[in-house]
mmCIF file of C-alpha atoms in Angstrom:
data_model
loop_
_atom_site.group_PDB
_atom_site.id
_atom_site.type_symbol
_atom_site.label_atom_id
_atom_site.label_comp_id
_atom_site.label_asym_id
_atom_site.label_seq_id
_atom_site.Cartn_x
_atom_site.Cartn_y
_atom_site.Cartn_z
ATOM 1 C CA MET A 2 -7.822 118.138 19.831
ATOM 2 C CA THR A 3 -9.672 116.813 16.775
ATOM 3 C CA HIS A 4 -11.084 120.300 16.221
ATOM 4 C CA LEU A 5 -7.556 121.666 16.228
ATOM 5 C CA ALA A 6 -6.493 118.858 13.873
ATOM 6 C CA SER A 7 -9.351 119.693 11.486
ATOM 7 C CA ILE A 8 -8.239 123.312 11.217
ATOM 8 C CA LEU A 9 -4.606 122.288 10.765
ATOM 9 C CA ALA A 10 -5.671 119.819 8.034
ATOM 10 C CA LEU A 11 -7.540 122.585 6.227
ATOM 11 C CA LEU A 12 -4.650 125.019 6.523
ATOM 12 C CA LEU A 13 -2.308 122.289 5.285
ATOM 13 C CA LYS A 14 -4.562 121.635 2.301
ATOM 14 C CA ILE A 15 -4.668 125.319 1.382
ATOM 15 C CA GLN A 16 -0.932 125.841 1.908
ATOM 16 C CA ALA A 17 0.255 122.636 0.214
ATOM 17 C CA THR A 18 -2.027 122.753 -2.808
ATOM 18 C CA ARG A 19 -2.309 126.538 -3.106
ATOM 19 C CA SER A 20 -5.997 125.878 -3.566
ATOM 20 C CA CYS A 21 -9.221 126.217 -1.631
ATOM 21 C CA ALA A 22 -11.250 124.229 -4.152
ATOM 22 C CA GLY A 23 -14.011 122.344 -2.368
ATOM 23 C CA VAL A 24 -13.886 124.579 0.715
ATOM 24 C CA SER A 25 -16.862 126.761 1.601
ATOM 25 C CA LEU A 26 -15.958 130.346 2.449
ATOM 26 C CA ARG A 27 -19.436 130.683 3.953
ATOM 27 C CA THR A 28 -18.703 127.941 6.481
ATOM 28 C CA GLN A 29 -15.367 129.548 7.343
ATOM 29 C CA GLU A 30 -17.080 132.910 7.891
ATOM 30 C CA LEU A 31 -19.650 131.251 10.140
ATOM 31 C CA TYR A 32 -16.896 129.618 12.198
ATOM 32 C CA ALA A 33 -15.150 132.986 12.558
ATOM 33 C CA ILE A 34 -18.409 134.444 13.890
ATOM 34 C CA VAL A 35 -18.783 131.439 16.226
ATOM 35 C CA PHE A 36 -15.299 131.864 17.690
ATOM 36 C CA VAL A 37 -15.439 135.650 18.044
ATOM 37 C CA THR A 38 -18.812 135.585 19.808
ATOM 38 C CA ARG A 39 -17.893 132.601 21.988
ATOM 39 C CA TYR A 40 -14.490 133.824 23.104
ATOM 40 C CA LEU A 41 -15.329 137.401 24.070
ATOM 41 C CA ASP A 42 -14.421 136.373 27.607
ATOM 42 C CA LEU A 43 -10.756 136.721 26.574
ATOM 43 C CA PHE A 44 -11.161 140.401 27.412
ATOM 44 C CA PHE A 45 -12.381 139.967 30.994
ATOM 45 C CA SER A 46 -11.855 136.401 32.213
ATOM 46 C CA PHE A 47 -8.631 134.422 32.510
ATOM 47 C CA ILE A 48 -8.777 130.654 32.908
ATOM 48 C CA SER A 49 -5.275 129.558 31.864
ATOM 49 C CA VAL A 50 -2.549 130.360 29.352
ATOM 50 C CA TYR A 51 -3.414 127.187 27.414
ATOM 51 C CA ASN A 52 -7.103 128.155 27.261
ATOM 52 C CA SER A 53 -6.299 131.682 26.072
ATOM 53 C CA ILE A 54 -3.858 130.428 23.426
ATOM 54 C CA MET A 55 -6.407 127.942 22.080
ATOM 55 C CA LYS A 56 -9.127 130.593 21.896
ATOM 56 C CA LEU A 57 -6.779 132.956 20.055
ATOM 57 C CA PHE A 58 -5.718 130.132 17.741
ATOM 58 C CA PHE A 59 -9.321 129.371 16.740
ATOM 59 C CA ILE A 60 -10.107 133.037 16.076
ATOM 60 C CA CYS A 61 -6.853 133.745 14.208
ATOM 61 C CA SER A 62 -6.874 130.530 12.172
ATOM 62 C CA SER A 63 -10.444 131.200 11.020
ATOM 63 C CA CYS A 64 -9.470 134.711 9.972
ATOM 64 C CA CYS A 65 -6.364 133.329 8.234
ATOM 65 C CA ILE A 66 -8.420 130.831 6.218
ATOM 66 C CA ILE A 67 -10.855 133.590 5.229
ATOM 67 C CA TRP A 68 -7.932 135.802 4.189
ATOM 68 C CA TYR A 69 -6.486 133.007 2.045
ATOM 69 C CA MET A 70 -9.819 132.427 0.360
ATOM 70 C CA ARG A 71 -10.612 136.112 -0.223
ATOM 71 C CA GLN A 72 -7.235 137.824 -0.639
ATOM 72 C CA HIS A 73 -4.339 135.468 -1.437
ATOM 73 C CA ARG A 74 -3.445 136.097 -5.071
ATOM 74 C CA VAL A 75 -3.226 132.380 -5.969
ATOM 75 C CA VAL A 76 -5.558 130.657 -3.512
ATOM 76 C CA SER A 77 -8.434 133.122 -3.974
ATOM 77 C CA GLN A 78 -8.517 132.288 -7.696
ATOM 78 C CA THR A 79 -9.475 128.700 -6.844
ATOM 79 C CA TYR A 80 -12.507 129.665 -4.751
ATOM 80 C CA ASP A 81 -15.744 128.625 -6.492
ATOM 81 C CA ARG A 82 -18.078 131.561 -5.849
ATOM 82 C CA GLU A 83 -20.719 130.236 -8.232
ATOM 83 C CA GLN A 84 -21.187 127.029 -6.221
ATOM 84 C CA ASP A 85 -20.740 128.414 -2.689
ATOM 85 C CA THR A 86 -24.004 130.351 -2.611
ATOM 86 C CA PHE A 87 -25.604 129.207 0.632
ATOM 87 C CA ARG A 88 -27.430 132.201 2.120
ATOM 88 C CA ILE A 89 -26.014 132.277 5.622
ATOM 89 C CA ILE A 90 -28.587 134.832 6.773
ATOM 90 C CA PHE A 91 -30.967 131.850 6.967
ATOM 91 C CA LEU A 92 -28.682 130.402 9.645
ATOM 92 C CA VAL A 93 -27.510 133.557 11.419
ATOM 93 C CA LEU A 94 -30.946 135.147 11.880
ATOM 94 C CA PRO A 95 -32.721 132.129 13.442
ATOM 95 C CA CYS A 96 -29.705 131.437 15.691
ATOM 96 C CA SER A 97 -29.726 135.082 16.782
ATOM 97 C CA LEU A 98 -33.425 135.038 17.621
ATOM 98 C CA LEU A 99 -33.187 131.672 19.343
ATOM 99 C CA SER A 100 -30.277 132.864 21.495
ATOM 100 C CA VAL A 101 -32.233 135.915 22.650
ATOM 101 C CA PHE A 102 -35.222 133.836 23.714
ATOM 102 C CA ILE A 103 -33.606 130.562 24.825
ATOM 103 C CA ASN A 104 -30.466 131.046 26.927
ATOM 104 C CA HIS A 105 -29.192 130.334 30.424
ATOM 105 C CA GLU A 106 -29.062 133.969 31.509
ATOM 106 C CA PHE A 107 -30.298 137.128 29.831
ATOM 107 C CA SER A 108 -27.013 139.042 29.544
ATOM 108 C CA ALA A 109 -25.120 140.197 26.455
ATOM 109 C CA VAL A 110 -22.195 137.816 26.968
ATOM 110 C CA GLU A 111 -24.463 134.825 27.669
ATOM 111 C CA ILE A 112 -26.664 135.585 24.651
ATOM 112 C CA LEU A 113 -23.588 135.827 22.394
ATOM 113 C CA TRP A 114 -22.187 132.591 23.842
ATOM 114 C CA THR A 115 -25.532 130.846 23.294
ATOM 115 C CA PHE A 116 -25.685 132.270 19.758
ATOM 116 C CA SER A 117 -22.255 130.748 19.081
ATOM 117 C CA ILE A 118 -23.454 127.342 20.301
ATOM 118 C CA TYR A 119 -26.523 127.440 18.048
ATOM 119 C CA LEU A 120 -24.558 128.740 15.064
ATOM 120 C CA GLU A 121 -21.785 126.161 15.438
ATOM 121 C CA ALA A 122 -24.418 123.423 15.221
ATOM 122 C CA VAL A 123 -25.342 124.500 11.674
ATOM 123 C CA ALA A 124 -22.139 126.184 10.449
ATOM 124 C CA ILE A 125 -21.130 123.099 8.459
ATOM 125 C CA LEU A 126 -24.256 123.273 6.263
ATOM 126 C CA PRO A 127 -22.730 125.508 3.542
ATOM 127 C CA GLN A 128 -19.747 123.112 3.340
ATOM 128 C CA LEU A 129 -22.024 120.095 3.018
ATOM 129 C CA VAL A 130 -24.121 121.820 0.346
ATOM 130 C CA LEU A 131 -20.976 122.778 -1.581
ATOM 131 C CA LEU A 132 -19.672 119.208 -1.438
ATOM 132 C CA GLN A 133 -23.056 117.925 -2.607
ATOM 133 C CA ARG A 134 -23.184 120.399 -5.515
ATOM 134 C CA THR A 135 -19.652 119.982 -6.783
ATOM 135 C CA LYS A 136 -18.995 116.341 -5.924
ATOM 136 C CA ASN A 137 -15.430 117.654 -5.474
ATOM 137 C CA ILE A 138 -14.269 115.848 -2.366
ATOM 138 C CA ASP A 139 -10.485 115.627 -2.259
ATOM 139 C CA THR A 140 -8.706 113.771 0.503
ATOM 140 C CA LEU A 141 -7.682 116.815 2.520
ATOM 141 C CA THR A 142 -11.158 118.387 2.383
ATOM 142 C CA SER A 143 -12.755 115.101 3.430
ATOM 143 C CA ASN A 144 -10.185 114.795 6.263
ATOM 144 C CA TYR A 145 -11.164 118.292 7.417
ATOM 145 C CA VAL A 146 -14.874 117.452 7.481
ATOM 146 C CA PHE A 147 -14.231 114.023 9.035
ATOM 147 C CA LEU A 148 -12.129 115.536 11.828
ATOM 148 C CA LEU A 149 -14.809 118.142 12.535
ATOM 149 C CA GLY A 150 -17.348 115.345 12.816
ATOM 150 C CA GLY A 151 -14.996 113.396 15.068
ATOM 151 C CA TYR A 152 -14.629 116.426 17.303
ATOM 152 C CA ARG A 153 -18.378 116.581 17.767
ATOM 153 C CA ALA A 154 -18.734 112.817 18.313
ATOM 154 C CA LEU A 155 -16.087 112.950 21.053
ATOM 155 C CA TYR A 156 -17.974 115.819 22.675
ATOM 156 C CA LEU A 157 -21.065 113.624 22.847
ATOM 157 C CA LEU A 158 -19.038 111.000 24.708
ATOM 158 C CA ASN A 159 -17.690 113.721 27.025
ATOM 159 C CA TRP A 160 -21.208 114.886 27.859
ATOM 160 C CA ILE A 161 -22.350 111.356 28.601
ATOM 161 C CA TYR A 162 -19.347 110.821 30.861
ATOM 162 C CA ARG A 163 -19.836 114.127 32.679
ATOM 163 C CA TYR A 164 -23.561 113.512 33.126
ATOM 164 C CA SER A 165 -22.876 110.128 34.703
ATOM 165 C CA THR A 166 -20.015 111.309 36.958
ATOM 166 C CA GLU A 167 -20.861 114.917 37.911
ATOM 167 C CA PRO A 168 -23.933 115.366 40.088
ATOM 168 C CA GLY A 169 -26.140 118.147 38.762
ATOM 169 C CA TYR A 170 -24.372 118.420 35.388
ATOM 170 C CA SER A 171 -26.906 119.722 32.894
ATOM 171 C CA GLN A 172 -26.198 121.641 29.704
ATOM 172 C CA TRP A 173 -29.343 121.090 27.625
ATOM 173 C CA ILE A 174 -28.673 123.942 25.162
ATOM 174 C CA VAL A 175 -25.241 122.503 24.401
ATOM 175 C CA TRP A 176 -26.576 118.941 24.291
ATOM 176 C CA ILE A 177 -29.391 119.658 21.845
ATOM 177 C CA SER A 178 -27.174 121.825 19.629
ATOM 178 C CA GLY A 179 -24.447 119.183 19.673
ATOM 179 C CA LEU A 180 -26.941 116.482 18.768
ATOM 180 C CA VAL A 181 -28.199 118.570 15.817
ATOM 181 C CA GLN A 182 -24.623 119.129 14.680
ATOM 182 C CA THR A 183 -23.771 115.438 14.971
ATOM 183 C CA LEU A 184 -26.852 114.492 12.951
ATOM 184 C CA LEU A 185 -25.771 116.904 10.214
ATOM 185 C CA TYR A 186 -22.369 115.190 10.061
ATOM 186 C CA CYS A 187 -24.136 111.860 9.726
ATOM 187 C CA GLU A 188 -25.705 113.234 6.545
ATOM 188 C CA LEU A 189 -22.352 113.756 4.821
ATOM 189 C CA PRO A 190 -22.605 113.552 1.016
ATOM 190 C CA SER A 191 -21.344 110.291 -0.407
#
């Protein structure tokens, strides 16, 4: 739920302040790619109504944030293109190659899911670089980043719990990617 709270905090910031100052469009684009590639199973696998609604929420909210930052007549004027210059190809390309060669099963859906896991681990980098460059860390932006970090920290606890209580539970791709992501959050600019 902290991931959901982080997105709601960001949407609140954008809506309330009519500004996306301090928010990296590059990170938001990476998260949109993460959610679209991870939740392709919406088209052929049903788990529950709740699960489907959450997947749709993550995809739609990411697209909504991108729309605000690119198209909204007021909010888009506050986007700092000159500072948000992280070249995401340096994240997308290695994650793509890694997912082709290191995955659980060599199928299109599994490779895309694995790609989303790898990409999510580093998707926050453009946001962290932007915060470091601009030193513009308002309360709502810091809440967004803090909640994202909290989401990942709680996942680590979940994995530890599942490993100790579920015989045979092993998700090493997710574990290593999650550890990388958590370490990046520990390097938040001060």
